[in-house]
Amino acid sequence: METPTQAIILAGGQATRMRPYTDDAPKAMVPVADVPIIGYQLVWLARQGITDVVVSGGYRHEMIKHYAGDGARFGVRLTYAIESEPLGRGGALKFATAFLRDPADRAPVAVLNGDIVTGFSFVEMAERHRMRQAAVTIALSQYRSNWGVADLDERTDRIFGFTQSPVLPYWINAGVYLIDTRTFPLFPDKGDHEDSTFPELAKDGRLFAHRIDGYWRGIDTVKDVIVAGEEAVRHGFALGEEFRITS
């Protein structure tokens, strides 16, 4: 199995929970430290050796085209697969496969939800995918609580402190996948692959996990936008002026 060079970004979501950011823009265009989410994704994919990216779009897709263009400034070649009607994430993914540079490539295809910012390395994930002969490998991130947790004396219930947003011993779907191209026909024409394809692959023993230890954040709320922007600056991965939105 070869190294992935193709990717699909699922960027068709409207994300009503992200208002006012998404009142007139797709979720992938929500700015994190003044750069749209999809800008971070394209730069990251290019650094992982991805050369060709299909952006699956729907709601306000023209904004993504205007911002990302042909992908040259990000170091990739971009193609757009635009839905004429909402297909759901699984349907959008399957529809986008027809726009891949080489749909029959032996290498797995990387797939990203359009609402995450991450920086982990694909190398280990791709190698484990190959060794396990997986149909799909899902990146998992350790769950971080949105709330502060009270530190208790279990015997007396005396509170002796608080831990803000601790990491908990659970792993969540990070919205990054490696998918064997032979698996694409199993995805629904309309609907969500997490409700259909993934459970079937799990039942057949062909669905595997890759626990990531690099940076990851899902952008689901206005608070996530603010925190991700602060983290981008604090951890030094904020992108420069050339990747910011221009009118």
Coordinates of N, CA, C and O in Angstrom, one line a residue, residues 61-236:
H61 N -20.6 27.5 -1.2 CA -19.3 27.0 -1.7 C -18.5 28.0 -2.5 O -17.3 27.8 -2.5
E62 N -19.1 29.0 -3.1 CA -18.4 29.9 -3.9 C -17.4 30.7 -3.0 O -16.4 31.2 -3.5
M63 N -17.7 30.9 -1.7 CA -16.7 31.6 -0.8 C -15.4 30.8 -0.7 O -14.3 31.3 -0.6
I64 N -15.5 29.4 -0.6 CA -14.3 28.6 -0.5 C -13.5 28.7 -1.8 O -12.3 28.8 -1.8
K65 N -14.2 28.7 -3.0 CA -13.6 28.8 -4.3 C -12.8 30.1 -4.4 O -11.7 30.2 -4.9
H66 N -13.5 31.2 -3.9 CA -12.9 32.5 -4.0 C -11.6 32.6 -3.1 O -10.6 33.2 -3.5
Y67 N -11.7 31.9 -2.0 CA -10.6 32.0 -1.0 C -9.4 31.1 -1.5 O -8.3 31.5 -1.5
A68 N -9.7 29.8 -1.8 CA -8.7 28.8 -2.0 C -8.3 28.7 -3.5 O -7.1 28.2 -3.7
G69 N -9.1 29.1 -4.4 CA -8.7 29.0 -5.8 C -8.3 27.6 -6.3 O -9.0 26.6 -6.0
D70 N -7.2 27.6 -7.0 CA -6.7 26.3 -7.5 C -5.8 25.6 -6.5 O -5.3 24.5 -6.8
G71 N -5.6 26.2 -5.3 CA -4.8 25.6 -4.3 C -3.3 25.8 -4.4 O -2.6 25.4 -3.5
A72 N -2.8 26.6 -5.4 CA -1.4 26.7 -5.6 C -0.7 27.4 -4.4 O 0.4 26.9 -4.0
R73 N -1.3 28.4 -3.8 CA -0.6 29.1 -2.7 C -0.5 28.2 -1.5 O 0.3 28.5 -0.5
F74 N -1.3 27.1 -1.4 CA -1.2 26.2 -0.3 C -0.3 25.0 -0.6 O 0.0 24.2 0.3
G75 N 0.1 24.8 -1.8 CA 1.0 23.7 -2.2 C 0.2 22.5 -2.7 O 0.8 21.4 -2.7
V76 N -1.0 22.6 -3.1 CA -1.8 21.5 -3.5 C -2.6 21.9 -4.8 O -2.7 23.1 -5.1
R77 N -3.1 20.9 -5.5 CA -4.1 21.1 -6.6 C -5.5 20.8 -6.1 O -5.8 19.8 -5.6
L78 N -6.3 21.8 -6.3 CA -7.7 21.7 -5.8 C -8.7 21.5 -6.9 O -8.6 22.1 -8.0
T79 N -9.7 20.6 -6.6 CA -10.8 20.3 -7.4 C -12.1 20.5 -6.5 O -12.0 20.2 -5.3
Y80 N -13.2 20.9 -7.1 CA -14.4 21.1 -6.3 C -15.5 20.2 -6.7 O -15.8 20.1 -7.9
A81 N -16.1 19.5 -5.8 CA -17.3 18.6 -6.0 C -18.5 19.3 -5.3 O -18.6 19.3 -4.1
I82 N -19.4 19.9 -6.1 CA -20.4 20.7 -5.5 C -21.8 20.0 -5.6 O -22.2 19.6 -6.7
E83 N -22.4 19.8 -4.4 CA -23.7 19.1 -4.4 C -24.8 20.0 -4.9 O -24.8 21.2 -4.6
S84 N -25.7 19.4 -5.7 CA -26.9 20.1 -6.1 C -28.0 20.1 -5.1 O -28.9 20.8 -5.1
E85 N -27.9 19.1 -4.1 CA -28.8 19.0 -3.0 C -28.0 18.4 -1.9 O -27.0 17.7 -2.1
P86 N -28.4 18.6 -0.6 CA -27.7 18.1 0.5 C -27.7 16.6 0.5 O -28.7 15.9 0.4
L87 N -26.5 16.0 0.6 CA -26.4 14.5 0.5 C -26.0 13.9 1.8 O -25.9 12.6 1.9
G88 N -25.7 14.7 2.9 CA -25.2 14.1 4.1 C -23.7 13.9 4.0 O -23.2 13.9 2.9
R89 N -23.1 13.7 5.1 CA -21.6 13.5 5.0 C -21.1 12.3 4.2 O -20.2 12.4 3.4
G90 N -21.8 11.2 4.4 CA -21.5 10.0 3.7 C -21.7 10.1 2.2 O -20.9 9.7 1.4
G91 N -22.9 10.7 1.9 CA -23.2 10.9 0.5 C -22.3 11.9 -0.2 O -21.9 11.7 -1.4
A92 N -21.9 12.9 0.5 CA -21.0 13.9 0.0 C -19.6 13.3 -0.3 O -19.0 13.6 -1.3
L93 N -19.2 12.5 0.7 CA -17.9 11.8 0.5 C -17.9 10.9 -0.7 O -17.0 11.0 -1.6
K94 N -19.0 10.1 -0.9 CA -19.0 9.2 -2.0 C -19.1 10.0 -3.3 O -18.4 9.6 -4.3
F95 N -19.9 11.1 -3.3 CA -20.0 11.9 -4.5 C -18.6 12.5 -4.9 O -18.3 12.6 -6.1
A96 N -17.9 12.9 -3.9 CA -16.6 13.6 -4.1 C -15.5 12.6 -4.7 O -14.6 13.0 -5.4
T97 N -15.7 11.3 -4.5 CA -14.7 10.3 -5.0 C -14.6 10.4 -6.5 O -13.5 10.0 -7.1
A98 N -15.7 10.7 -7.2 CA -15.6 10.8 -8.7 C -14.7 11.9 -9.2 O -14.4 11.9 -10.4
F99 N -14.4 12.8 -8.3 CA -13.6 14.0 -8.7 C -12.1 13.8 -8.3 O -11.3 14.7 -8.5
L100 N -11.7 12.7 -7.7 CA -10.4 12.4 -7.4 C -9.5 12.3 -8.6 O -10.0 11.8 -9.7
R101 N -8.3 12.7 -8.5 CA -7.4 12.6 -9.7 C -7.3 11.2 -10.2 O -7.3 10.9 -11.4
D102 N -7.2 10.2 -9.3 CA -7.1 8.8 -9.6 C -7.9 8.0 -8.6 O -7.4 7.5 -7.6
P103 N -9.3 7.8 -8.9 CA -10.1 7.1 -8.0 C -9.7 5.7 -7.7 O -10.1 5.1 -6.7
A104 N -8.9 5.1 -8.6 CA -8.5 3.7 -8.5 C -7.1 3.5 -7.9 O -6.5 2.4 -7.9
D105 N -6.5 4.6 -7.4 CA -5.2 4.6 -6.9 C -5.1 3.6 -5.7 O -6.1 3.5 -4.9
R106 N -4.0 2.9 -5.6 CA -3.9 1.8 -4.6 C -3.7 2.5 -3.2 O -4.0 1.8 -2.2
A107 N -3.2 3.7 -3.2 CA -2.9 4.4 -1.9 C -4.3 4.8 -1.3 O -5.2 5.1 -2.0
P108 N -4.4 4.7 0.1 CA -5.6 5.2 0.7 C -5.8 6.7 0.5 O -4.8 7.4 0.2
V109 N -7.0 7.1 0.6 CA -7.4 8.6 0.5 C -7.6 9.1 1.8 O -8.3 8.5 2.7
A110 N -7.0 10.3 2.1 CA -7.3 11.0 3.4 C -8.6 11.8 3.3 O -8.9 12.4 2.2
V111 N -9.4 11.7 4.3 CA -10.7 12.4 4.3 C -10.8 13.2 5.6 O -10.5 12.7 6.7
L112 N -11.1 14.5 5.5 CA -11.2 15.4 6.7 C -12.6 16.0 6.7 O -13.2 16.4 5.7
N113 N -13.2 16.1 8.0 CA -14.3 16.9 8.2 C -13.9 18.4 8.1 O -12.7 18.7 8.5
G114 N -14.7 19.2 7.6 CA -14.3 20.6 7.3 C -14.3 21.5 8.6 O -14.3 22.7 8.4
D115 N -14.3 20.9 9.8 CA -14.5 21.8 11.0 C -13.4 21.4 12.0 O -13.7 21.6 13.2
I116 N -12.2 21.0 11.6 CA -11.2 20.6 12.5 C -9.9 21.3 12.2 O -9.6 21.6 11.0
V117 N -9.1 21.6 13.2 CA -7.7 22.1 13.0 C -6.8 21.1 13.7 O -7.0 20.8 14.9
T118 N -5.8 20.6 13.0 CA -4.9 19.6 13.6 C -3.5 19.8 13.1 O -3.3 20.5 12.1
G119 N -2.6 19.0 13.7 CA -1.2 19.1 13.3 C -0.4 17.8 13.4 O 0.8 17.9 13.4
F120 N -1.1 16.7 13.6 CA -0.4 15.5 13.8 C 0.2 14.9 12.5 O -0.2 15.4 11.4
S121 N 1.1 14.0 12.6 CA 1.7 13.4 11.4 C 1.0 12.3 10.9 O 0.5 11.4 11.6
F122 N 0.8 12.3 9.5 CA 0.2 11.2 8.9 C 1.0 9.9 8.8 O 0.5 8.8 8.5
V123 N 2.3 10.0 9.0 CA 3.3 8.9 8.6 C 2.9 7.7 9.4 O 2.7 6.6 8.9
E124 N 2.8 7.8 10.7 CA 2.5 6.6 11.6 C 1.1 6.1 11.3 O 0.9 4.9 11.2
M125 N 0.1 7.0 11.1 CA -1.2 6.6 10.8 C -1.3 5.8 9.5 O -1.9 4.7 9.4
A126 N -0.6 6.3 8.5 CA -0.6 5.6 7.2 C 0.1 4.2 7.3 O -0.4 3.2 6.7
E127 N 1.2 4.1 8.1 CA 1.9 2.9 8.2 C 1.0 1.8 9.0 O 1.0 0.7 8.6
R128 N 0.3 2.3 10.0 CA -0.5 1.4 10.7 C -1.7 0.9 9.9 O -2.2 -0.2 9.9
H129 N -2.2 1.8 9.1 CA -3.3 1.5 8.2 C -2.8 0.4 7.2 O -3.6 -0.6 7.0
R130 N -1.6 0.5 6.7 CA -1.1 -0.5 5.8 C -0.9 -1.8 6.5 O -1.2 -2.9 6.0
M131 N -0.2 -1.8 7.7 CA 0.1 -3.0 8.4 C -1.2 -3.8 8.7 O -1.2 -5.0 8.7
R132 N -2.3 -3.1 9.1 CA -3.5 -3.8 9.5 C -4.4 -4.2 8.3 O -5.4 -4.8 8.5
Q133 N -4.0 -3.7 7.1 CA -4.8 -3.9 5.9 C -6.2 -3.5 6.2 O -7.2 -4.1 5.9
A134 N -6.3 -2.3 6.8 CA -7.6 -1.7 7.2 C -8.4 -1.2 6.0 O -7.8 -0.8 5.0
A135 N -9.7 -1.3 6.0 CA -10.6 -0.7 5.1 C -10.6 0.8 5.4 O -10.5 1.7 4.5
V136 N -10.8 1.1 6.7 CA -10.8 2.5 7.1 C -10.1 2.6 8.4 O -10.2 1.8 9.3
T137 N -9.2 3.7 8.6 CA -8.6 4.0 9.8 C -9.1 5.4 10.3 O -9.1 6.3 9.5
I138 N -9.6 5.4 11.5 CA -10.1 6.7 12.0 C -9.1 7.3 13.0 O -8.7 6.6 14.0
A139 N -8.8 8.5 12.9 CA -8.0 9.2 13.9 C -8.8 9.5 15.1 O -10.0 10.0 14.9
L140 N -8.3 9.2 16.3 CA -9.0 9.5 17.5 C -8.2 10.5 18.3 O -7.0 10.4 18.4
S141 N -8.9 11.4 19.0 CA -8.3 12.3 19.9 C -8.8 12.1 21.3 O -10.0 11.8 21.5
Q142 N -8.0 12.2 22.3 CA -8.4 12.0 23.6 C -9.4 13.1 24.0 O -9.2 14.3 23.7
Y143 N -10.5 12.7 24.7 CA -11.6 13.7 25.0 C -11.1 14.6 26.1 O -10.6 14.2 27.1
R144 N -11.4 15.9 25.8 CA -11.1 17.0 26.8 C -12.4 17.6 27.3 O -13.2 18.0 26.4
S145 N -12.7 17.6 28.6 CA -13.9 18.1 29.1 C -14.1 19.6 28.8 O -13.1 20.3 28.8
N146 N -15.3 20.0 28.5 CA -15.6 21.4 28.3 C -15.8 22.2 29.7 O -15.9 23.4 29.7
W147 N -15.8 21.4 30.7 CA -16.0 22.0 32.0 C -14.9 21.8 33.0 O -14.1 20.9 32.8
G148 N -14.8 22.6 34.0 CA -13.9 22.4 35.1 C -14.4 21.2 36.0 O -15.6 21.0 36.1
V149 N -13.5 20.4 36.5 CA -13.9 19.3 37.3 C -13.4 19.5 38.8 O -12.2 19.8 39.0
A150 N -14.3 19.2 39.7 CA -13.9 19.3 41.1 C -13.1 18.2 41.6 O -13.3 17.0 41.2
D151 N -12.0 18.5 42.3 CA -11.1 17.5 42.9 C -11.6 17.2 44.3 O -11.6 18.1 45.1
L152 N -12.1 16.0 44.5 CA -12.8 15.7 45.7 C -12.0 14.7 46.6 O -11.3 13.8 46.1
D153 N -12.1 14.9 47.9 CA -11.8 13.8 48.8 C -13.0 12.8 48.8 O -14.1 13.2 49.2
E154 N -12.7 11.6 48.3 CA -13.8 10.7 48.1 C -14.5 10.3 49.4 O -15.7 9.9 49.4
R155 N -13.8 10.4 50.5 CA -14.4 9.9 51.8 C -15.2 11.0 52.4 O -16.3 10.7 52.9
T156 N -14.8 12.3 52.3 CA -15.5 13.4 53.0 C -16.2 14.3 52.1 O -17.0 15.2 52.6
D157 N -16.0 14.2 50.8 CA -16.6 15.1 49.8 C -16.0 16.5 49.9 O -16.6 17.5 49.4
R158 N -14.9 16.7 50.6 CA -14.3 18.0 50.7 C -13.6 18.3 49.4 O -12.9 17.5 48.8
I159 N -13.9 19.5 48.8 CA -13.3 19.9 47.6 C -11.9 20.6 47.9 O -11.8 21.5 48.7
F160 N -10.9 20.0 47.3 CA -9.5 20.6 47.6 C -8.9 21.3 46.3 O -7.8 21.7 46.3
G161 N -9.7 21.4 45.3 CA -9.3 22.1 44.1 C -10.1 21.9 42.9 O -11.1 21.1 43.0
F162 N -9.8 22.5 41.8 CA -10.5 22.3 40.5 C -9.4 22.1 39.4 O -8.4 22.7 39.4
T163 N -9.8 21.2 38.4 CA -9.0 21.1 37.2 C -9.8 21.6 36.1 O -10.9 21.0 35.8
Q164 N -9.3 22.6 35.4 CA -10.1 23.2 34.3 C -9.9 22.4 33.0 O -8.8 22.1 32.6
S165 N -11.0 21.9 32.4 CA -11.0 21.2 31.1 C -10.0 20.1 31.1 O -9.1 20.0 30.2
P166 N -10.1 19.1 32.0 CA -9.1 18.0 32.0 C -9.3 17.0 30.8 O -10.4 16.9 30.2
V167 N -8.2 16.3 30.5 CA -8.3 15.3 29.5 C -8.8 14.0 30.2 O -8.3 13.6 31.3
L168 N -9.8 13.4 29.6 CA -10.5 12.2 30.2 C -10.1 11.0 29.5 O -9.6 11.0 28.3
P169 N -10.2 9.8 30.1 CA -9.8 8.5 29.5 C -10.7 8.0 28.5 O -11.1 6.8 28.5
Y170 N -11.1 8.8 27.5 CA -12.0 8.4 26.4 C -11.4 8.9 25.1 O -10.7 10.0 25.1
W171 N -11.7 8.3 24.0 CA -11.2 8.7 22.7 C -12.4 9.0 21.8 O -13.3 8.2 21.7
I172 N -12.3 10.1 21.1 CA -13.4 10.5 20.2 C -12.9 10.6 18.8 O -11.7 10.7 18.5
N173 N -13.9 10.5 17.9 CA -13.6 10.6 16.4 C -13.1 12.0 16.1 O -13.8 13.0 16.4
A174 N -11.9 12.0 15.6 CA -11.3 13.3 15.3 C -11.6 13.9 13.9 O -11.1 14.9 13.5
G175 N -12.4 13.1 13.2 CA -12.8 13.6 11.9 C -11.8 13.6 10.8 O -11.8 14.4 9.8
V176 N -10.8 12.7 11.0 CA -9.7 12.5 10.0 C -9.7 11.0 9.7 O -9.6 10.2 10.6
Y177 N -9.8 10.6 8.4 CA -9.8 9.2 8.1 C -8.8 8.9 7.0 O -8.5 9.7 6.1
L178 N -8.3 7.6 6.9 CA -7.7 7.0 5.8 C -8.6 5.9 5.3 O -9.0 5.0 6.0
I179 N -8.9 6.0 4.0 CA -9.9 5.1 3.4 C -9.4 4.4 2.2 O -8.9 5.0 1.2
D180 N -9.4 3.1 2.2 CA -9.0 2.3 1.1 C -10.0 2.6 -0.1 O -11.2 2.6 0.1
T181 N -9.5 2.9 -1.3 CA -10.4 3.3 -2.4 C -11.4 2.2 -2.7 O -12.5 2.5 -3.2
R182 N -11.1 0.9 -2.4 CA -12.0 -0.2 -2.7 C -13.2 -0.2 -1.8 O -14.2 -0.9 -2.0
T183 N -13.1 0.7 -0.8 CA -14.2 0.8 0.2 C -15.3 1.8 -0.2 O -16.4 1.7 0.3
F184 N -15.0 2.7 -1.1 CA -15.9 3.8 -1.4 C -17.3 3.3 -1.9 O -18.3 4.0 -1.5
P185 N -17.4 2.2 -2.6 CA -18.8 1.8 -3.0 C -19.7 1.4 -1.8 O -20.9 1.4 -1.9
L186 N -19.1 1.2 -0.6 CA -19.9 0.9 0.6 C -20.5 2.1 1.2 O -21.3 1.9 2.1
F187 N -20.1 3.3 0.8 CA -20.6 4.5 1.4 C -22.0 4.8 0.8 O -22.3 4.5 -0.4
P188 N -22.9 5.4 1.6 CA -24.2 5.7 1.1 C -24.3 6.8 0.1 O -23.4 7.7 0.1
D189 N -25.2 6.7 -0.8 CA -25.5 7.8 -1.8 C -26.0 9.0 -1.1 O -25.8 10.2 -1.6
K190 N -26.7 8.8 0.0 CA -27.2 9.9 0.8 C -27.3 9.5 2.2 O -27.7 8.3 2.5
G191 N -26.8 10.3 3.1 CA -26.9 10.0 4.5 C -25.5 10.1 5.2 O -24.5 10.6 4.6
D192 N -25.4 9.5 6.4 CA -24.1 9.7 7.1 C -23.4 8.3 7.2 O -24.0 7.3 7.7
H193 N -22.2 8.3 6.8 CA -21.4 7.0 6.9 C -21.2 6.5 8.3 O -21.0 5.3 8.5
E194 N -21.3 7.4 9.3 CA -21.1 7.0 10.7 C -22.3 6.2 11.2 O -22.1 5.5 12.2
D195 N -23.4 6.3 10.5 CA -24.6 5.5 10.9 C -24.7 4.2 10.1 O -25.6 3.4 10.5
S196 N -24.0 4.1 9.0 CA -24.2 2.9 8.2 C -22.9 2.2 7.9 O -22.6 1.1 8.3
T197 N -22.0 2.8 7.1 CA -20.8 2.2 6.6 C -19.8 1.8 7.8 O -19.3 0.7 7.8
F198 N -19.6 2.7 8.7 CA -18.6 2.5 9.8 C -19.1 1.3 10.7 O -18.3 0.4 11.0
P199 N -20.4 1.3 11.1 CA -20.8 0.1 11.9 C -20.7 -1.2 11.2 O -20.3 -2.2 11.8
E200 N -20.9 -1.2 9.9 CA -20.8 -2.5 9.1 C -19.3 -2.9 9.0 O -19.0 -4.1 9.2
L201 N -18.4 -1.9 8.8 CA -17.0 -2.3 8.7 C -16.5 -2.7 10.1 O -15.6 -3.6 10.2
A202 N -17.0 -2.1 11.2 CA -16.6 -2.5 12.5 C -17.0 -4.0 12.8 O -16.3 -4.8 13.3
K203 N -18.2 -4.3 12.3 CA -18.8 -5.7 12.5 C -17.9 -6.7 11.7 O -17.7 -7.8 12.2
D204 N -17.4 -6.2 10.6 CA -16.5 -7.1 9.8 C -15.1 -7.1 10.2 O -14.2 -7.8 9.6
G205 N -14.7 -6.3 11.2 CA -13.3 -6.3 11.7 C -12.4 -5.5 10.8 O -11.2 -5.8 10.8
R206 N -12.9 -4.6 10.0 CA -12.1 -3.9 9.1 C -11.9 -2.4 9.4 O -11.4 -1.6 8.6
L207 N -12.4 -2.0 10.5 CA -12.4 -0.6 11.0 C -11.4 -0.5 12.1 O -11.5 -1.2 13.1
F208 N -10.4 0.4 12.0 CA -9.3 0.5 13.0 C -9.1 2.0 13.4 O -9.6 2.9 12.8
A209 N -8.5 2.1 14.5 CA -8.2 3.4 15.1 C -6.8 3.8 15.1 O -5.9 2.9 15.2
H210 N -6.5 5.1 15.0 CA -5.2 5.6 15.2 C -5.3 6.7 16.3 O -5.9 7.8 16.0
R211 N -4.7 6.5 17.4 CA -4.7 7.5 18.5 C -3.7 8.6 18.3 O -2.5 8.3 18.3
I212 N -4.1 9.8 18.1 CA -3.2 10.9 17.8 C -2.7 11.5 19.1 O -3.4 11.6 20.0
D213 N -1.5 12.0 19.0 CA -1.0 12.7 20.2 C -0.5 14.2 19.8 O 0.0 14.9 20.7
G214 N -0.8 14.6 18.6 CA -0.5 16.0 18.2 C -1.6 16.9 18.5 O -2.7 16.4 19.0
Y215 N -1.5 18.1 18.0 CA -2.6 19.1 18.3 C -3.8 18.7 17.5 O -3.8 18.3 16.3
W216 N -5.0 18.9 18.1 CA -6.3 18.7 17.5 C -7.4 19.5 18.2 O -7.4 19.5 19.4
R217 N -8.2 20.1 17.4 CA -9.4 20.8 18.0 C -10.5 20.8 17.0 O -10.4 21.2 15.9
G218 N -11.7 20.3 17.5 CA -12.9 20.4 16.6 C -13.5 21.8 16.9 O -13.6 22.3 18.0
I219 N -14.0 22.4 15.8 CA -14.6 23.8 15.9 C -16.1 23.6 15.8 O -16.6 23.6 14.7
D220 N -16.7 23.5 16.9 CA -18.2 23.2 17.0 C -19.0 24.4 17.5 O -20.2 24.5 17.3
T221 N -18.3 25.3 18.3 CA -19.0 26.4 18.9 C -18.2 27.7 18.8 O -17.1 27.7 18.4
V222 N -18.9 28.8 19.1 CA -18.2 30.1 19.0 C -17.0 30.1 20.0 O -15.9 30.6 19.7
K223 N -17.2 29.4 21.2 CA -16.1 29.3 22.1 C -14.9 28.6 21.5 O -13.7 29.0 21.7
D224 N -15.1 27.5 20.7 CA -14.0 26.8 20.1 C -13.2 27.7 19.2 O -12.0 27.6 19.0
V225 N -13.9 28.6 18.4 CA -13.3 29.5 17.5 C -12.3 30.4 18.3 O -11.1 30.5 17.9
I226 N -12.7 30.9 19.4 CA -11.9 31.8 20.2 C -10.7 31.0 20.8 O -9.6 31.5 20.7
V227 N -11.0 29.9 21.4 CA -9.9 29.1 22.0 C -8.9 28.6 21.0 O -7.7 28.7 21.2
A228 N -9.4 28.2 19.8 CA -8.5 27.7 18.8 C -7.6 28.8 18.3 O -6.4 28.6 18.0
G229 N -8.1 30.0 18.2 CA -7.3 31.2 17.8 C -6.2 31.5 18.8 O -5.1 31.8 18.4
E230 N -6.6 31.4 20.1 CA -5.6 31.6 21.2 C -4.5 30.5 21.1 O -3.3 30.8 21.3
E231 N -4.9 29.3 20.9 CA -4.0 28.2 20.8 C -3.1 28.3 19.6 O -1.9 28.0 19.7
A232 N -3.6 28.8 18.5 CA -2.8 28.9 17.3 C -1.7 29.9 17.5 O -0.5 29.7 17.1
V233 N -2.0 31.0 18.2 CA -0.9 32.0 18.5 C 0.0 31.5 19.6 O 1.3 31.6 19.5
R234 N -0.5 30.9 20.6 CA 0.3 30.4 21.8 C 1.2 29.3 21.4 O 2.4 29.2 21.8
H235 N 0.8 28.4 20.5 CA 1.6 27.2 20.1 C 2.3 27.4 18.8 O 3.0 26.5 18.4
G236 N 2.2 28.6 18.2 CA 3.0 28.9 17.1 C 2.7 28.3 15.8 O 3.5 28.2 14.9

